[in-house]
């Protein structure tokens, strides 16, 4: 989704792919590493099918993070160019009617204006009084 957001912002497919991978690469790798460690822990169980499941899943997660998401997806998106953003007519109409649309927040009128009430140096002046 970072790639799509960058493409919508700039219209440049190559820069969008590079920026999207750069901004999410560490997070994806860290998450895959944690999941692989968890599933590798299953190798130390005494039940053989669980050992096999743990090892296979850990290897699949590591391969997905390194090979597929790190190499194949960016390479394919670079080669596909603007075809990445093509959608069939019915799907495009569905997305235009029901899809998620991100609206940019409106800029503040004065970013230097204080947000809350001004604070004074005396703590007694900040305590609300009861009537």
Coordinates of C-alpha atoms in Angstrom, one line a residue:
X1 CA 0.0 0.0 0.0
X2 CA 3.0 2.3 0.5
X3 CA 3.9 1.8 -3.1
X4 CA 0.3 2.7 -4.2
X5 CA 0.2 5.8 -2.0
X6 CA 3.5 7.0 -3.4
X7 CA 2.3 6.3 -7.0
X8 CA -0.9 8.2 -6.4
X9 CA 1.2 11.1 -5.0
X10 CA 3.9 11.3 -7.7
X11 CA 2.6 9.3 -10.7
X12 CA 6.1 7.8 -11.1
X13 CA 6.1 4.0 -10.9
X14 CA 9.8 3.5 -10.5
X15 CA 10.1 6.0 -7.7
X16 CA 7.0 4.6 -6.0
X17 CA 8.4 1.1 -6.0
X18 CA 11.7 2.3 -4.6
X19 CA 10.1 4.4 -1.9
X20 CA 7.6 1.8 -0.9
X21 CA 10.2 -0.9 -0.5
X22 CA 12.6 1.4 1.3
X23 CA 9.9 2.5 3.8
X24 CA 8.6 -0.9 4.6
X25 CA 11.6 -3.2 4.1
X26 CA 12.9 -3.2 7.7
X27 CA 9.5 -3.7 9.2
X28 CA 8.7 -6.7 6.9
X29 CA 12.1 -8.3 7.5
X30 CA 11.8 -7.8 11.3
X31 CA 8.2 -9.3 11.4
X32 CA 9.3 -12.2 9.2
X33 CA 12.3 -12.8 11.5
X34 CA 10.2 -12.9 14.6
X35 CA 7.7 -15.3 13.0
X36 CA 10.5 -17.5 11.7
X37 CA 12.0 -17.7 15.2
X38 CA 8.7 -18.6 16.7
X39 CA 8.1 -21.4 14.2
X40 CA 11.7 -22.6 14.6
X41 CA 11.0 -23.1 18.3
X42 CA 8.5 -25.8 17.3
X43 CA 11.5 -27.9 16.1
X44 CA 12.4 -28.6 19.7
X45 CA 9.1 -30.3 20.5
X46 CA 8.9 -34.1 20.8
X47 CA 6.1 -34.6 18.3
X48 CA 7.5 -35.1 14.8
X49 CA 4.7 -33.7 12.7
X50 CA 4.9 -30.4 14.7
X51 CA 8.7 -30.4 14.2
X52 CA 8.2 -30.7 10.4
X53 CA 5.5 -28.1 10.4
X54 CA 7.6 -25.6 12.4
X55 CA 10.7 -26.0 10.2
X56 CA 8.7 -25.9 7.0
X57 CA 6.8 -22.8 8.0
X58 CA 9.9 -21.0 9.3
X59 CA 11.7 -21.7 6.0
X60 CA 8.6 -20.5 4.0
X61 CA 8.4 -17.3 5.9
X62 CA 12.1 -16.6 5.5
X63 CA 11.9 -17.3 1.8
X64 CA 8.8 -15.1 1.4
X65 CA 10.5 -12.2 3.2
X66 CA 13.9 -12.5 1.5
X67 CA 13.2 -13.8 -2.0
X68 CA 9.6 -13.0 -2.9
X69 CA 9.1 -9.6 -1.1
X70 CA 12.7 -8.5 -1.4
X71 CA 13.5 -9.4 -4.9
X72 CA 10.6 -10.8 -7.1
X73 CA 7.8 -8.3 -6.2
X74 CA 9.9 -5.1 -6.7
X75 CA 11.5 -6.5 -9.9
X76 CA 8.1 -7.5 -11.3
X77 CA 6.5 -4.1 -10.4
X78 CA 9.4 -2.3 -12.0
X79 CA 9.0 -4.3 -15.2
X80 CA 5.2 -4.1 -15.3
X81 CA 5.3 -0.3 -15.1
X82 CA 1.9 1.3 -15.3
X83 CA 0.2 -2.1 -15.8
X84 CA 0.5 -2.5 -12.0
X85 CA -2.4 -0.1 -11.6
X86 CA -4.7 -1.5 -14.2
X87 CA -8.0 -3.0 -13.0
X88 CA -10.9 -4.6 -15.0
X89 CA -13.9 -2.3 -15.6
X90 CA -16.3 -3.9 -13.1
X91 CA -13.6 -3.9 -10.3
X92 CA -12.6 -0.3 -11.1
X93 CA -16.3 0.8 -10.8
X94 CA -16.7 -1.1 -7.6
X95 CA -13.6 0.5 -6.1
X96 CA -14.8 4.0 -7.2
X97 CA -18.1 3.4 -5.6
X98 CA -17.2 1.5 -2.4
X99 CA -13.4 1.6 -2.2
X100 CA -11.4 3.1 0.6
X101 CA -10.4 6.7 -0.2
X102 CA -7.8 8.5 2.0
X103 CA -8.5 12.1 2.5
X104 CA -5.6 14.3 3.3
X105 CA -6.0 16.2 6.6
X106 CA -6.7 19.9 6.1
X107 CA -3.7 22.0 7.1
X108 CA -3.9 24.0 10.3
X109 CA -4.5 27.7 9.9
X110 CA -1.5 28.5 12.2
X111 CA 0.8 25.7 13.1
X112 CA 2.5 27.8 15.7
X113 CA -0.6 28.6 17.6
X114 CA -0.9 26.9 21.0
X115 CA -3.2 23.9 21.1
X116 CA -4.5 24.1 24.6
X117 CA -4.7 26.8 27.3
X118 CA -1.4 28.6 27.9
X119 CA 0.4 27.4 31.0
X120 CA 1.9 29.6 33.6
X121 CA 4.9 28.9 35.8
X122 CA 2.8 28.7 39.1
X123 CA 1.2 25.2 39.5
X124 CA -1.5 26.8 41.8
X125 CA -2.8 28.9 38.9
X126 CA -3.3 25.7 36.8
X127 CA -5.6 24.0 39.3
X128 CA -9.3 24.4 38.4
X129 CA -11.4 25.9 41.1
X130 CA -14.9 24.7 42.2
X131 CA -17.8 27.1 42.3

